Amino acid sequence: MSFKPGEYSFETLAIHAGQEPEATTGAVVVPIFQTSTYAQEGLGKPKLGYDYSRADNPTRAAYEECIAALENGKYGTAYSSGMGAINNCMYLLQSGDEVIVGDDVYGGTFRFFTKVIDGFGIKSKFIDTTDVAAVEAAFTPKTKMLWVETPTNPLLKLSDLKALAELARSKGAYMVVDNTFMSPYFQKPLDLGAHIVVHSATKYLGGHSDVIGGALVTNDSEIHERMKFCQKSVGAVPGPFDCWLTMRGLKTLAVRMREHERNAIRLAQWLEEHEQVERVIYPGLASHPHHELAKKQMSGFGGMVSFIVKGGLEQARSVLEGTKVFLLAESLGGVESLIEHPAIMTHASIPKERREEIGISDGLIRLSVGIEAFEDLQKDLDAALSSRVTCGC
Ligand code: P1T
């Protein structure tokens, strides 16, 4: 690694870490090594250690080195989706172990913990991780992992990573943080004590809504050995082109995040004053219950804004179907703005009673604020919010 965290700044690492000019031709951009296998120099003598692309591929290795550097980590592994990355972490556990999981997580993550790994004898407890005492009370001698999303998807609640990492470590449990919403540009969980950082690279890392991917980063060589072994053994690896696309996205991560945030702050402030809006949830607003923590543990507030519209589902539907620039779609983190309804879309796999219990109401709308011109985004939302549902009676 010649471009290391600590020696170079984030913007430089994003462009150079793992991406030195290619040895044979001097190509400035890492080539797409679209190959499944490698001719060996002799029996059991693969060139440079590459023997089969499920185990290792030079394009993937470059991307893994880059994402590790951006998280201030030593080791990265890449997967074919965020869920693939999440799944790989489970190979640190055994039947009989327990996991404490945040009570507001991506719907697919909730589904994975409740409908997939529970079948392998791993029990999950869903706890509000914003409450460190509640997390502490939930630990049992069987708890081997603490799983935290911060800010959460979609309610944007923040958990104190330093305090939780200290707690998990004192109990001998792994602390895993899904950093998808902030990206390493705004938040570095390993610096705050986490063992592993998880990403859906589909989102801000890739940044252009053209690739599905996942990544894990750690500083712990033993954890990395296990992750690497299971990555190869299970095989949920991304292809070389997907790695290349994500790495191209990483080069502009800093620039994009600054623009996402600039638009998000202005939109959140404007929405807060809008007469059709009941409540705006954005960590950058002074009204956010965890605003002080946001200022302390993140270097920015990100590009995700959630809000509750007055008038419940019917009015929400009219807003969601009324925008033109904001596209009605699942996912987030791309340059284009997206709007979605967590209860019907991204979090539909969470039972209704549970959704209501934690605050995912029918009036809740989530925005992934893109980097289009602010005025166009504002005009678009204003028009959709003003198109009142009229009574058919
Ligand atoms: O879609 P995939 O790349 O497998 O990532 C799953 C995932 C993991 N973690 C978080 C915090 C996520 O938000 C996601 C995926 N989320 C969406 C598709 C969404 O619209 O919220």
Short mmCIF file of N, CA, C and O and ligand atoms in Angstrom, two decimals, residues 80-84 86 105-109 149 151 153 178-181 198-203 211-214 304 329-332 340 346-347 366, ligand 1:
data_model
loop_
_atom_site.label_atom_id
_atom_site.label_comp_id
_atom_site.label_asym_id
_atom_site.label_seq_id
_atom_site.Cartn_x
_atom_site.Cartn_y
_atom_site.Cartn_z
N SER A 80 -21.04 -9.08 -3.72
CA SER A 80 -21.92 -8.79 -4.86
C SER A 80 -23.12 -7.93 -4.48
O SER A 80 -23.85 -7.48 -5.36
N SER A 81 -23.34 -7.69 -3.20
CA SER A 81 -24.39 -6.75 -2.75
C SER A 81 -24.13 -6.40 -1.30
O SER A 81 -23.30 -7.04 -0.63
N GLY A 82 -24.85 -5.39 -0.81
CA GLY A 82 -24.75 -5.05 0.61
C GLY A 82 -25.20 -6.23 1.46
O GLY A 82 -24.58 -6.54 2.49
N MET A 83 -26.26 -6.90 1.03
CA MET A 83 -26.75 -8.06 1.80
C MET A 83 -25.70 -9.18 1.81
O MET A 83 -25.56 -9.90 2.80
N GLY A 84 -24.98 -9.33 0.70
CA GLY A 84 -23.91 -10.32 0.64
C GLY A 84 -22.83 -10.01 1.67
O GLY A 84 -22.30 -10.91 2.33
N ILE A 86 -23.30 -8.23 4.47
CA ILE A 86 -23.91 -8.47 5.79
C ILE A 86 -23.87 -9.96 6.11
O ILE A 86 -23.48 -10.38 7.20
N VAL A 105 -33.69 -0.61 11.20
CA VAL A 105 -32.64 -0.92 10.21
C VAL A 105 -33.32 -1.11 8.86
O VAL A 105 -34.55 -1.25 8.79
N TYR A 106 -32.53 -1.13 7.81
CA TYR A 106 -33.07 -1.39 6.46
C TYR A 106 -33.95 -2.65 6.51
O TYR A 106 -33.59 -3.64 7.16
N GLY A 107 -35.10 -2.60 5.81
CA GLY A 107 -36.05 -3.70 5.85
C GLY A 107 -35.43 -5.04 5.46
O GLY A 107 -35.75 -6.09 6.03
N GLY A 108 -34.53 -5.02 4.50
CA GLY A 108 -33.87 -6.26 4.06
C GLY A 108 -32.97 -6.82 5.15
O GLY A 108 -32.81 -8.05 5.28
N THR A 109 -32.37 -5.94 5.94
CA THR A 109 -31.51 -6.38 7.05
C THR A 109 -32.38 -7.02 8.13
O THR A 109 -32.05 -8.08 8.67
N GLU A 149 -26.91 0.50 12.84
CA GLU A 149 -26.98 1.43 11.70
C GLU A 149 -27.08 2.82 12.31
O GLU A 149 -27.91 3.04 13.19
N PRO A 151 -26.71 7.00 10.81
CA PRO A 151 -28.13 7.17 11.08
C PRO A 151 -28.92 5.96 10.55
O PRO A 151 -28.51 5.34 9.57
N ASN A 153 -32.05 3.71 8.96
CA ASN A 153 -32.86 3.72 7.74
C ASN A 153 -34.26 3.26 8.11
O ASN A 153 -34.43 2.11 8.50
N ASP A 178 -23.14 -0.46 10.11
CA ASP A 178 -23.52 -0.25 8.72
C ASP A 178 -23.41 1.25 8.44
O ASP A 178 -24.21 2.05 8.95
N ASN A 179 -22.42 1.63 7.66
CA ASN A 179 -22.08 3.05 7.43
C ASN A 179 -22.61 3.54 6.08
O ASN A 179 -22.13 4.54 5.55
N THR A 180 -23.58 2.81 5.54
CA THR A 180 -24.08 3.12 4.20
C THR A 180 -24.59 4.56 4.08
O THR A 180 -24.32 5.25 3.09
N PHE A 181 -25.33 5.04 5.08
CA PHE A 181 -25.98 6.35 4.96
C PHE A 181 -24.99 7.53 5.00
O PHE A 181 -25.25 8.57 4.42
N VAL A 198 -19.66 -1.96 7.52
CA VAL A 198 -20.38 -2.58 6.41
C VAL A 198 -20.87 -1.48 5.47
O VAL A 198 -21.29 -0.42 5.93
N HIS A 199 -20.86 -1.78 4.17
CA HIS A 199 -21.47 -0.86 3.21
C HIS A 199 -22.34 -1.59 2.21
O HIS A 199 -21.95 -2.65 1.72
N SER A 200 -23.46 -0.97 1.89
CA SER A 200 -24.10 -1.26 0.63
C SER A 200 -23.40 -0.31 -0.34
O SER A 200 -23.67 0.89 -0.34
N ALA A 201 -22.50 -0.86 -1.15
CA ALA A 201 -21.74 -0.02 -2.10
C ALA A 201 -22.63 0.45 -3.24
O ALA A 201 -22.25 1.33 -4.02
N THR A 202 -23.82 -0.15 -3.32
CA THR A 202 -24.85 0.26 -4.28
C THR A 202 -25.18 1.74 -4.13
O THR A 202 -25.65 2.37 -5.08
N LYS A 203 -24.95 2.29 -2.93
CA LYS A 203 -25.44 3.62 -2.59
C LYS A 203 -24.37 4.69 -2.86
O LYS A 203 -23.97 4.86 -3.98
N VAL A 211 -24.88 0.06 -10.18
CA VAL A 211 -24.21 -1.16 -9.74
C VAL A 211 -24.75 -1.58 -8.37
O VAL A 211 -25.11 -0.74 -7.55
N ILE A 212 -24.85 -2.89 -8.16
CA ILE A 212 -25.20 -3.44 -6.84
C ILE A 212 -23.91 -4.01 -6.25
O ILE A 212 -23.19 -4.75 -6.93
N GLY A 213 -23.61 -3.64 -5.01
CA GLY A 213 -22.37 -4.14 -4.41
C GLY A 213 -22.35 -3.95 -2.91
O GLY A 213 -23.18 -3.23 -2.34
N GLY A 214 -21.39 -4.59 -2.27
CA GLY A 214 -21.23 -4.46 -0.82
C GLY A 214 -19.77 -4.52 -0.44
O GLY A 214 -18.93 -4.96 -1.24
N MET A 304 -29.59 12.30 3.25
CA MET A 304 -30.89 11.64 3.43
C MET A 304 -31.78 12.51 4.32
O MET A 304 -31.36 12.93 5.40
N ALA A 329 -38.56 5.66 -6.40
CA ALA A 329 -37.76 4.44 -6.52
C ALA A 329 -37.11 4.08 -5.19
O ALA A 329 -36.80 4.97 -4.39
N GLU A 330 -36.90 2.77 -4.99
CA GLU A 330 -36.11 2.32 -3.85
C GLU A 330 -34.65 2.69 -4.10
O GLU A 330 -34.28 3.02 -5.20
N SER A 331 -33.84 2.56 -3.07
CA SER A 331 -32.41 2.86 -3.11
C SER A 331 -32.13 4.33 -2.79
O SER A 331 -33.06 5.11 -2.51
N LEU A 332 -30.86 4.66 -2.78
CA LEU A 332 -30.40 5.97 -2.32
C LEU A 332 -28.94 6.16 -2.72
O LEU A 332 -28.30 5.21 -3.16
N GLU A 340 -39.25 7.95 -1.79
CA GLU A 340 -39.87 6.64 -1.57
C GLU A 340 -40.69 6.63 -0.29
O GLU A 340 -40.60 7.52 0.54
N THR A 346 -39.36 0.15 0.93
CA THR A 346 -38.12 -0.43 1.49
C THR A 346 -38.29 -1.20 2.80
O THR A 346 -37.45 -2.01 3.15
N HIS A 347 -39.37 -0.88 3.55
CA HIS A 347 -39.51 -1.52 4.87
C HIS A 347 -40.80 -2.34 4.96
O HIS A 347 -41.30 -2.61 6.05
N ARG A 366 -39.30 9.24 2.49
CA ARG A 366 -37.84 9.36 2.58
C ARG A 366 -37.29 9.92 1.28
O ARG A 366 -37.66 9.46 0.19
O1 P1T B 1 -29.23 -3.48 -1.71
P1 P1T B 1 -27.91 -3.97 -1.15
O2 P1T B 1 -26.74 -3.46 -1.88
O3 P1T B 1 -27.88 -5.45 -0.92
O4 P1T B 1 -27.77 -3.27 0.32
C1 P1T B 1 -28.58 -3.60 1.41
C2 P1T B 1 -28.58 -2.47 2.40
C3 P1T B 1 -27.75 -2.56 3.51
N1 P1T B 1 -27.70 -1.57 4.42
C4 P1T B 1 -28.42 -0.44 4.29
C5 P1T B 1 -28.34 0.64 5.33
C6 P1T B 1 -29.26 -0.28 3.18
O5 P1T B 1 -29.97 0.86 3.07
C7 P1T B 1 -29.35 -1.33 2.21
C8 P1T B 1 -30.25 -1.22 1.04
N2 P1T B 1 -31.19 -0.22 1.10
C9 P1T B 1 -32.11 0.10 0.15
C10 P1T B 1 -32.24 -0.54 -1.00
C11 P1T B 1 -32.99 1.24 0.48
O6 P1T B 1 -33.65 1.80 -0.41
O7 P1T B 1 -33.03 1.63 1.66
#
